[in-house]
PDB file of C-alpha atoms and ligand atoms in Angstrom:
ATOM      1  CA  MET T   1       0.000   0.000   0.000  1.00  0.00           C
ATOM      2  CA  ARG T   2       1.522   3.333  -1.040  1.00  0.00           C
ATOM      3  CA  LYS T   3       1.198   6.116   1.522  1.00  0.00           C
ATOM      4  CA  LYS T   4      -0.357   9.233   0.035  1.00  0.00           C
ATOM      5  CA  LEU T   5       1.952  12.237  -0.300  1.00  0.00           C
ATOM      6  CA  VAL T   6       1.035  15.895  -0.774  1.00  0.00           C
ATOM      7  CA  VAL T   7       3.831  18.351  -1.578  1.00  0.00           C
ATOM      8  CA  GLY T   8       3.507  22.141  -1.715  1.00  0.00           C
ATOM      9  CA  ASN T   9       5.677  23.882  -4.288  1.00  0.00           C
ATOM     10  CA  TRP T  10       5.813  27.509  -3.200  1.00  0.00           C
ATOM     11  CA  LYS T  11       7.783  28.462  -6.335  1.00  0.00           C
ATOM     12  CA  MET T  12       9.402  31.937  -6.163  1.00  0.00           C
ATOM     13  CA  ASN T  13       6.910  33.331  -3.654  1.00  0.00           C
ATOM     14  CA  GLY T  14       6.991  34.477  -0.068  1.00  0.00           C
ATOM     15  CA  SER T  15       8.839  36.668   2.378  1.00  0.00           C
ATOM     16  CA  ARG T  16       9.797  35.936   5.964  1.00  0.00           C
ATOM     17  CA  ALA T  17       6.603  37.603   7.188  1.00  0.00           C
ATOM     18  CA  GLN T  18       4.366  35.861   4.638  1.00  0.00           C
ATOM     19  CA  ASN T  19       5.962  32.498   5.387  1.00  0.00           C
ATOM     20  CA  GLU T  20       5.255  32.936   9.086  1.00  0.00           C
ATOM     21  CA  GLY T  21       1.574  33.496   8.388  1.00  0.00           C
ATOM     22  CA  LEU T  22       1.332  30.521   6.031  1.00  0.00           C
ATOM     23  CA  LEU T  23       3.212  28.229   8.385  1.00  0.00           C
ATOM     24  CA  SER T  24       1.174  29.138  11.423  1.00  0.00           C
ATOM     25  CA  GLY T  25      -1.987  28.362   9.414  1.00  0.00           C
ATOM     26  CA  LEU T  26      -0.586  24.980   8.345  1.00  0.00           C
ATOM     27  CA  LEU T  27       0.586  24.073  11.830  1.00  0.00           C
ATOM     28  CA  GLU T  28      -2.785  24.964  13.290  1.00  0.00           C
ATOM     29  CA  GLU T  29      -4.468  22.611  10.810  1.00  0.00           C
ATOM     30  CA  ASP T  30      -1.985  19.817  11.707  1.00  0.00           C
ATOM     31  CA  VAL T  31      -2.356  18.125   8.333  1.00  0.00           C
ATOM     32  CA  GLY T  32       0.308  15.386   8.459  1.00  0.00           C
ATOM     33  CA  GLY T  33       0.031  11.944  10.036  1.00  0.00           C
ATOM     34  CA  ARG T  34      -1.970   9.443   8.017  1.00  0.00           C
ATOM     35  CA  ILE T  35      -0.366  10.844   4.878  1.00  0.00           C
ATOM     36  CA  ASP T  36       3.056  12.373   4.155  1.00  0.00           C
ATOM     37  CA  VAL T  37       3.104  16.142   3.694  1.00  0.00           C
ATOM     38  CA  ALA T  38       5.990  18.379   2.617  1.00  0.00           C
ATOM     39  CA  VAL T  39       6.488  21.999   1.646  1.00  0.00           C
ATOM     40  CA  CYS T  40       9.172  23.319  -0.682  1.00  0.00           C
ATOM     41  CA  PRO T  41       9.966  27.013  -0.090  1.00  0.00           C
ATOM     42  CA  PRO T  42      12.571  28.997  -2.032  1.00  0.00           C
ATOM     43  CA  PHE T  43      16.202  28.350  -0.991  1.00  0.00           C
ATOM     44  CA  PRO T  44      16.643  31.479   1.183  1.00  0.00           C
ATOM     45  CA  TYR T  45      13.734  30.460   3.407  1.00  0.00           C
ATOM     46  CA  LEU T  46      14.625  26.790   3.941  1.00  0.00           C
ATOM     47  CA  GLU T  47      16.200  27.470   7.317  1.00  0.00           C
ATOM     48  CA  GLN T  48      13.289  29.612   8.535  1.00  0.00           C
ATOM     49  CA  VAL T  49      10.693  27.077   7.379  1.00  0.00           C
ATOM     50  CA  GLY T  50      12.700  24.120   8.699  1.00  0.00           C
ATOM     51  CA  ARG T  51      12.883  25.764  12.118  1.00  0.00           C
ATOM     52  CA  ALA T  52       9.142  26.424  12.150  1.00  0.00           C
ATOM     53  CA  LEU T  53       8.396  22.819  11.180  1.00  0.00           C
ATOM     54  CA  ALA T  54      10.586  21.243  13.884  1.00  0.00           C
ATOM     55  CA  GLY T  55       8.502  18.594  15.633  1.00  0.00           C
ATOM     56  CA  ALA T  56       5.605  19.003  13.162  1.00  0.00           C
ATOM     57  CA  ARG T  57       4.275  16.341  10.816  1.00  0.00           C
ATOM     58  CA  ILE T  58       5.240  18.315   7.720  1.00  0.00           C
ATOM     59  CA  SER T  59       8.638  17.790   6.169  1.00  0.00           C
ATOM     60  CA  LEU T  60      10.882  20.133   4.229  1.00  0.00           C
ATOM     61  CA  GLY T  61      11.889  20.062   0.585  1.00  0.00           C
ATOM     62  CA  ALA T  62      13.609  22.239  -2.009  1.00  0.00           C
ATOM     63  CA  GLN T  63      12.518  23.151  -5.528  1.00  0.00           C
ATOM     64  CA  ASN T  64      15.799  22.517  -7.296  1.00  0.00           C
ATOM     65  CA  VAL T  65      19.329  21.259  -6.656  1.00  0.00           C
ATOM     66  CA  SER T  66      22.719  21.302  -8.294  1.00  0.00           C
ATOM     67  CA  ALA T  67      24.128  18.177  -9.901  1.00  0.00           C
ATOM     68  CA  PHE T  68      27.486  19.082  -8.309  1.00  0.00           C
ATOM     69  CA  ASP T  69      28.379  18.604  -4.698  1.00  0.00           C
ATOM     70  CA  ALA T  70      30.817  21.440  -3.976  1.00  0.00           C
ATOM     71  CA  GLY T  71      33.225  23.848  -5.631  1.00  0.00           C
ATOM     72  CA  ALA T  72      33.296  26.604  -8.217  1.00  0.00           C
ATOM     73  CA  TYR T  73      29.647  26.575  -9.302  1.00  0.00           C
ATOM     74  CA  THR T  74      28.524  30.130  -8.590  1.00  0.00           C
ATOM     75  CA  GLY T  75      24.876  30.438  -7.674  1.00  0.00           C
ATOM     76  CA  GLU T  76      24.289  26.717  -7.245  1.00  0.00           C
ATOM     77  CA  VAL T  77      23.033  24.891  -4.137  1.00  0.00           C
ATOM     78  CA  SER T  78      24.324  21.373  -3.568  1.00  0.00           C
ATOM     79  CA  PRO T  79      22.421  18.293  -2.414  1.00  0.00           C
ATOM     80  CA  SER T  80      24.548  18.042   0.734  1.00  0.00           C
ATOM     81  CA  MET T  81      23.671  21.661   1.605  1.00  0.00           C
ATOM     82  CA  LEU T  82      19.978  20.825   1.309  1.00  0.00           C
ATOM     83  CA  ALA T  83      20.452  17.780   3.526  1.00  0.00           C
ATOM     84  CA  ASP T  84      22.409  19.932   5.987  1.00  0.00           C
ATOM     85  CA  LEU T  85      19.450  22.345   6.137  1.00  0.00           C
ATOM     86  CA  GLY T  86      17.097  19.510   7.028  1.00  0.00           C
ATOM     87  CA  CYS T  87      15.524  18.861   3.629  1.00  0.00           C
ATOM     88  CA  ASP T  88      14.094  15.410   3.023  1.00  0.00           C
ATOM     89  CA  TRP T  89      12.750  16.119  -0.444  1.00  0.00           C
ATOM     90  CA  VAL T  90      13.786  17.887  -3.611  1.00  0.00           C
ATOM     91  CA  ILE T  91      11.775  18.608  -6.761  1.00  0.00           C
ATOM     92  CA  VAL T  92      13.794  17.848  -9.905  1.00  0.00           C
ATOM     93  CA  GLY T  93      12.945  18.582 -13.529  1.00  0.00           C
ATOM     94  CA  HIS T  94       9.905  20.796 -12.934  1.00  0.00           C
ATOM     95  CA  SER T  95       8.569  21.938 -16.305  1.00  0.00           C
ATOM     96  CA  GLU T  96       9.494  25.541 -15.439  1.00  0.00           C
ATOM     97  CA  ARG T  97      13.121  24.419 -14.956  1.00  0.00           C
ATOM     98  CA  ARG T  98      13.007  22.494 -18.222  1.00  0.00           C
ATOM     99  CA  SER T  99      11.396  25.241 -20.311  1.00  0.00           C
ATOM    100  CA  LEU T 100      12.787  28.434 -18.730  1.00  0.00           C
ATOM    101  CA  PHE T 101      16.223  27.237 -17.620  1.00  0.00           C
ATOM    102  CA  GLY T 102      17.059  24.710 -20.298  1.00  0.00           C
ATOM    103  CA  GLU T 103      17.192  21.579 -18.151  1.00  0.00           C
ATOM    104  CA  THR T 104      17.528  18.561 -20.418  1.00  0.00           C
ATOM    105  CA  ASP T 105      16.796  14.932 -19.556  1.00  0.00           C
ATOM    106  CA  GLU T 106      20.565  14.493 -19.037  1.00  0.00           C
ATOM    107  CA  VAL T 107      20.732  17.369 -16.536  1.00  0.00           C
ATOM    108  CA  VAL T 108      17.650  16.055 -14.763  1.00  0.00           C
ATOM    109  CA  ALA T 109      19.216  12.590 -14.455  1.00  0.00           C
ATOM    110  CA  ALA T 110      22.470  14.049 -13.095  1.00  0.00           C
ATOM    111  CA  LYS T 111      20.548  16.054 -10.480  1.00  0.00           C
ATOM    112  CA  LEU T 112      18.533  12.989  -9.462  1.00  0.00           C
ATOM    113  CA  ARG T 113      21.709  10.944  -9.071  1.00  0.00           C
ATOM    114  CA  ALA T 114      23.360  13.634  -6.954  1.00  0.00           C
ATOM    115  CA  ALA T 115      20.255  14.088  -4.798  1.00  0.00           C
ATOM    116  CA  LEU T 116      19.951  10.359  -4.104  1.00  0.00           C
ATOM    117  CA  ALA T 117      23.649  10.160  -3.223  1.00  0.00           C
ATOM    118  CA  ALA T 118      23.089  12.846  -0.573  1.00  0.00           C
ATOM    119  CA  GLY T 119      20.175  10.920   0.932  1.00  0.00           C
ATOM    120  CA  LEU T 120      17.455  13.222  -0.419  1.00  0.00           C
ATOM    121  CA  LYS T 121      14.187  11.888  -1.812  1.00  0.00           C
ATOM    122  CA  PRO T 122      13.801  13.343  -5.306  1.00  0.00           C
ATOM    123  CA  ILE T 123      10.453  14.119  -6.911  1.00  0.00           C
ATOM    124  CA  LEU T 124      10.920  13.739 -10.667  1.00  0.00           C
ATOM    125  CA  CYS T 125       8.522  15.896 -12.688  1.00  0.00           C
ATOM    126  CA  VAL T 126       7.367  14.777 -16.115  1.00  0.00           C
ATOM    127  CA  GLY T 127       4.606  16.004 -18.400  1.00  0.00           C
ATOM    128  CA  GLU T 128       3.623  16.996 -21.896  1.00  0.00           C
ATOM    129  CA  THR T 129       2.710  20.384 -23.375  1.00  0.00           C
ATOM    130  CA  LEU T 130      -0.735  21.133 -24.785  1.00  0.00           C
ATOM    131  CA  ALA T 131       0.575  20.956 -28.363  1.00  0.00           C
ATOM    132  CA  GLN T 132       2.076  17.530 -27.667  1.00  0.00           C
ATOM    133  CA  ARG T 133      -1.198  16.279 -26.157  1.00  0.00           C
ATOM    134  CA  GLU T 134      -3.213  17.648 -29.057  1.00  0.00           C
ATOM    135  CA  CYS T 135      -0.928  15.846 -31.521  1.00  0.00           C
ATOM    136  CA  GLY T 136      -1.529  12.585 -29.641  1.00  0.00           C
ATOM    137  CA  GLU T 137       2.074  12.534 -28.388  1.00  0.00           C
ATOM    138  CA  ALA T 138       1.511  12.769 -24.638  1.00  0.00           C
ATOM    139  CA  GLU T 139       2.517   9.172 -23.918  1.00  0.00           C
ATOM    140  CA  VAL T 140       5.510   9.323 -26.248  1.00  0.00           C
ATOM    141  CA  VAL T 141       6.834  12.447 -24.491  1.00  0.00           C
ATOM    142  CA  VAL T 142       6.200  11.291 -20.930  1.00  0.00           C
ATOM    143  CA  GLY T 143       7.389   7.767 -21.727  1.00  0.00           C
ATOM    144  CA  ALA T 144      10.667   9.151 -23.073  1.00  0.00           C
ATOM    145  CA  GLN T 145      11.172  11.361 -19.980  1.00  0.00           C
ATOM    146  CA  VAL T 146      10.666   8.358 -17.711  1.00  0.00           C
ATOM    147  CA  ALA T 147      12.781   6.011 -19.834  1.00  0.00           C
ATOM    148  CA  SER T 148      15.734   8.389 -19.942  1.00  0.00           C
ATOM    149  CA  VAL T 149      15.835   8.534 -16.154  1.00  0.00           C
ATOM    150  CA  VAL T 150      15.589   4.763 -15.706  1.00  0.00           C
ATOM    151  CA  GLU T 151      18.340   4.274 -18.262  1.00  0.00           C
ATOM    152  CA  ALA T 152      20.622   6.807 -16.594  1.00  0.00           C
ATOM    153  CA  LEU T 153      20.018   5.774 -12.973  1.00  0.00           C
ATOM    154  CA  GLY T 154      19.291   2.059 -13.197  1.00  0.00           C
ATOM    155  CA  VAL T 155      16.242   0.249 -11.890  1.00  0.00           C
ATOM    156  CA  ALA T 156      17.163   0.185  -8.196  1.00  0.00           C
ATOM    157  CA  ALA T 157      17.715   3.951  -7.996  1.00  0.00           C
ATOM    158  CA  ALA T 158      14.637   4.643 -10.124  1.00  0.00           C
ATOM    159  CA  ALA T 159      12.525   2.742  -7.590  1.00  0.00           C
ATOM    160  CA  GLU T 160      13.595   5.303  -4.949  1.00  0.00           C
ATOM    161  CA  LEU T 161      12.037   8.210  -6.827  1.00  0.00           C
ATOM    162  CA  VAL T 162       8.651   9.822  -6.468  1.00  0.00           C
ATOM    163  CA  VAL T 163       7.312  10.739  -9.913  1.00  0.00           C
ATOM    164  CA  ALA T 164       5.047  13.762 -10.408  1.00  0.00           C
ATOM    165  CA  TYR T 165       2.951  13.775 -13.571  1.00  0.00           C
ATOM    166  CA  GLU T 166       2.414  17.436 -14.321  1.00  0.00           C
ATOM    167  CA  PRO T 167       0.842  18.184 -17.686  1.00  0.00           C
ATOM    168  CA  VAL T 168       2.362  21.541 -18.646  1.00  0.00           C
ATOM    169  CA  TRP T 169      -1.020  22.804 -19.854  1.00  0.00           C
ATOM    170  CA  ALA T 170      -2.454  22.309 -16.371  1.00  0.00           C
ATOM    171  CA  ILE T 171       0.279  24.057 -14.365  1.00  0.00           C
ATOM    172  CA  GLY T 172      -0.870  27.408 -13.025  1.00  0.00           C
ATOM    173  CA  THR T 173      -3.663  27.608 -15.602  1.00  0.00           C
ATOM    174  CA  GLY T 174      -6.672  26.558 -13.544  1.00  0.00           C
ATOM    175  CA  ARG T 175      -7.219  23.850 -16.156  1.00  0.00           C
ATOM    176  CA  VAL T 176      -6.893  20.622 -14.213  1.00  0.00           C
ATOM    177  CA  ALA T 177      -6.611  17.246 -15.967  1.00  0.00           C
ATOM    178  CA  SER T 178      -9.743  15.166 -15.577  1.00  0.00           C
ATOM    179  CA  PRO T 179      -9.448  12.269 -13.141  1.00  0.00           C
ATOM    180  CA  ASP T 180      -9.676   9.868 -16.107  1.00  0.00           C
ATOM    181  CA  GLN T 181      -6.943  11.666 -18.060  1.00  0.00           C
ATOM    182  CA  ALA T 182      -4.669  11.744 -15.022  1.00  0.00           C
ATOM    183  CA  GLN T 183      -5.358   8.131 -14.027  1.00  0.00           C
ATOM    184  CA  ALA T 184      -4.646   6.957 -17.582  1.00  0.00           C
ATOM    185  CA  MET T 185      -1.264   8.695 -17.621  1.00  0.00           C
ATOM    186  CA  HIS T 186      -0.371   7.503 -14.128  1.00  0.00           C
ATOM    187  CA  ARG T 187      -1.188   3.909 -15.157  1.00  0.00           C
ATOM    188  CA  PHE T 188       0.914   4.406 -18.268  1.00  0.00           C
ATOM    189  CA  ILE T 189       3.873   5.705 -16.222  1.00  0.00           C
ATOM    190  CA  ARG T 190       3.635   2.806 -13.768  1.00  0.00           C
ATOM    191  CA  GLY T 191       3.447   0.399 -16.696  1.00  0.00           C
ATOM    192  CA  ARG T 192       6.526   1.961 -18.284  1.00  0.00           C
ATOM    193  CA  LEU T 193       8.466   1.650 -15.035  1.00  0.00           C
ATOM    194  CA  GLU T 194       7.351  -1.960 -14.620  1.00  0.00           C
ATOM    195  CA  ALA T 195       8.298  -2.844 -18.185  1.00  0.00           C
ATOM    196  CA  ALA T 196      11.765  -1.396 -17.588  1.00  0.00           C
ATOM    197  CA  GLY T 197      12.218  -3.652 -14.557  1.00  0.00           C
ATOM    198  CA  VAL T 198      11.577  -1.069 -11.825  1.00  0.00           C
ATOM    199  CA  ALA T 199       9.604  -2.219  -8.754  1.00  0.00           C
ATOM    200  CA  ALA T 200       6.822   0.128  -9.825  1.00  0.00           C
ATOM    201  CA  ALA T 201       4.126  -1.037  -7.409  1.00  0.00           C
ATOM    202  CA  GLY T 202       5.963   0.825  -4.644  1.00  0.00           C
ATOM    203  CA  VAL T 203       6.653   4.038  -6.578  1.00  0.00           C
ATOM    204  CA  ARG T 204       4.440   6.960  -5.619  1.00  0.00           C
ATOM    205  CA  ILE T 205       3.130   8.910  -8.618  1.00  0.00           C
ATOM    206  CA  LEU T 206       1.715  12.338  -7.789  1.00  0.00           C
ATOM    207  CA  TYR T 207      -0.534  14.453  -9.961  1.00  0.00           C
ATOM    208  CA  GLY T 208       0.294  18.155 -10.345  1.00  0.00           C
ATOM    209  CA  GLY T 209      -1.471  20.891 -12.282  1.00  0.00           C
ATOM    210  CA  SER T 210      -4.024  23.287 -10.782  1.00  0.00           C
ATOM    211  CA  VAL T 211      -4.982  20.911  -7.966  1.00  0.00           C
ATOM    212  CA  SER T 212      -7.551  22.588  -5.718  1.00  0.00           C
ATOM    213  CA  ALA T 213      -9.627  21.630  -2.712  1.00  0.00           C
ATOM    214  CA  GLU T 214     -12.468  20.940  -5.164  1.00  0.00           C
ATOM    215  CA  SER T 215     -10.568  18.732  -7.617  1.00  0.00           C
ATOM    216  CA  ALA T 216      -8.408  16.859  -5.085  1.00  0.00           C
ATOM    217  CA  PRO T 217     -10.905  14.288  -3.752  1.00  0.00           C
ATOM    218  CA  THR T 218     -11.733  12.733  -7.147  1.00  0.00           C
ATOM    219  CA  LEU T 219      -8.146  12.882  -8.356  1.00  0.00           C
ATOM    220  CA  PHE T 220      -6.800  11.230  -5.205  1.00  0.00           C
ATOM    221  CA  ALA T 221      -9.453   8.499  -5.377  1.00  0.00           C
ATOM    222  CA  GLN T 222      -7.904   7.151  -8.613  1.00  0.00           C
ATOM    223  CA  PRO T 223      -5.995   3.914  -8.046  1.00  0.00           C
ATOM    224  CA  ASP T 224      -2.672   5.113  -9.491  1.00  0.00           C
ATOM    225  CA  ILE T 225      -2.738   8.672  -8.114  1.00  0.00           C
ATOM    226  CA  ASP T 226      -0.775   8.654  -4.878  1.00  0.00           C
ATOM    227  CA  GLY T 227      -1.157  12.308  -3.958  1.00  0.00           C
ATOM    228  CA  GLY T 228      -0.380  15.712  -5.399  1.00  0.00           C
ATOM    229  CA  LEU T 229       2.268  18.278  -6.180  1.00  0.00           C
ATOM    230  CA  VAL T 230       0.498  21.546  -5.488  1.00  0.00           C
ATOM    231  CA  GLY T 231       1.633  24.996  -6.620  1.00  0.00           C
ATOM    232  CA  GLY T 232      -0.757  27.944  -6.272  1.00  0.00           C
ATOM    233  CA  ALA T 233      -3.052  26.348  -3.709  1.00  0.00           C
ATOM    234  CA  SER T 234      -0.099  25.540  -1.433  1.00  0.00           C
ATOM    235  CA  LEU T 235       0.283  29.266  -0.719  1.00  0.00           C
ATOM    236  CA  VAL T 236      -3.060  29.374   1.055  1.00  0.00           C
ATOM    237  CA  ALA T 237      -3.084  27.451   4.336  1.00  0.00           C
ATOM    238  CA  ALA T 238      -6.792  26.634   4.232  1.00  0.00           C
ATOM    239  CA  ALA T 239      -6.687  25.369   0.626  1.00  0.00           C
ATOM    240  CA  PHE T 240      -3.527  23.298   1.114  1.00  0.00           C
ATOM    241  CA  SER T 241      -4.903  21.805   4.326  1.00  0.00           C
ATOM    242  CA  GLU T 242      -8.148  20.892   2.579  1.00  0.00           C
ATOM    243  CA  ILE T 243      -6.157  19.152  -0.172  1.00  0.00           C
ATOM    244  CA  CYS T 244      -4.181  17.231   2.458  1.00  0.00           C
ATOM    245  CA  ARG T 245      -7.431  16.241   4.170  1.00  0.00           C
ATOM    246  CA  ALA T 246      -8.762  14.944   0.844  1.00  0.00           C
ATOM    247  CA  ALA T 247      -5.707  12.699   0.560  1.00  0.00           C
ATOM    248  CA  ALA T 248      -6.075  11.537   4.159  1.00  0.00           C
ATOM    249  CA  LEU T 249      -9.735  10.680   3.596  1.00  0.00           C
ATOM    250  CA  VAL T 250      -8.856   8.406   0.676  1.00  0.00           C
ATOM    251  CA  ALA T 251      -6.095   6.850   2.748  1.00  0.00           C
ATOM    252  CA  ALA T 252      -8.461   6.133   5.664  1.00  0.00           C
TER     253      ALA T 252
HETATM  254  C1  PEP D   1       3.493  23.154  -9.789  1.00  0.00           C
HETATM  255  O1  PEP D   1       4.090  24.210  -9.851  1.00  0.00           O
HETATM  256  O2  PEP D   1       4.122  22.101  -9.626  1.00  0.00           O
HETATM  257  C2  PEP D   1       2.044  23.172  -9.906  1.00  0.00           C
HETATM  258  C3  PEP D   1       1.418  22.041 -10.031  1.00  0.00           C
HETATM  259  O3  PEP D   1       1.427  24.411  -9.888  1.00  0.00           O
HETATM  260  P1  PEP D   1      -0.158  24.701  -9.816  1.00  0.00           P
HETATM  261  O4  PEP D   1      -0.727  23.799  -8.748  1.00  0.00           O
HETATM  262  O5  PEP D   1      -0.246  26.129  -9.472  1.00  0.00           O
HETATM  263  O6  PEP D   1      -0.708  24.367 -11.150  1.00  0.00           O
END
């Protein structure tokens, strides 16, 4: 049985004062427990958020990581630094990193390898654009993203990943994939992992893309949807807590 996981991706949002307000709302709601919950603030706030979460049932993650561990890589943040700051999780290969910052499948694989070596739990993001879906290429694109990681890391390391299916057309658009569309792609991803020899039954596959308190219950009730990667709604304590409760209800 895979434990449900809900991860908040704060993206490049927040300030120390705003984070305090958001965190006190989340801590009041006490959302963790039956499910795993994590939040991923921007790098400069990891220490502040980690301190606030001490003893709480919400863990800490980062939104990106360097593939290098130390040295002359100006502006980069290494996996061991994230571990040192108390991160358990790191998002790798988010579509914004791929499209805006040129991250290729090779870079994504190198970051995953480095993160695993530092003891972090990476969340690999995959997903197709609207044009790719409309051309009937969604499975080809997502299948290739998954295959390139399995090939680069090997099956044992790939089984350690969490995968987040995030259709690019659903991220930040308010246009959420239907439960059937999402379930079909999650089943496809699990099938691809299985076919490659990965112990896929234990791999958590999250859905991401405009998840809200309204859409979460039906999405999370799908057999291959093991939780969510939540952007916009994770910045509002009440909405994020409601999404976590939806996951906990399915897990009950
Ligand atoms: C994301 O950034 O990973 C995401 C899913 O964003 P949103 O929930 O805002 O679509």
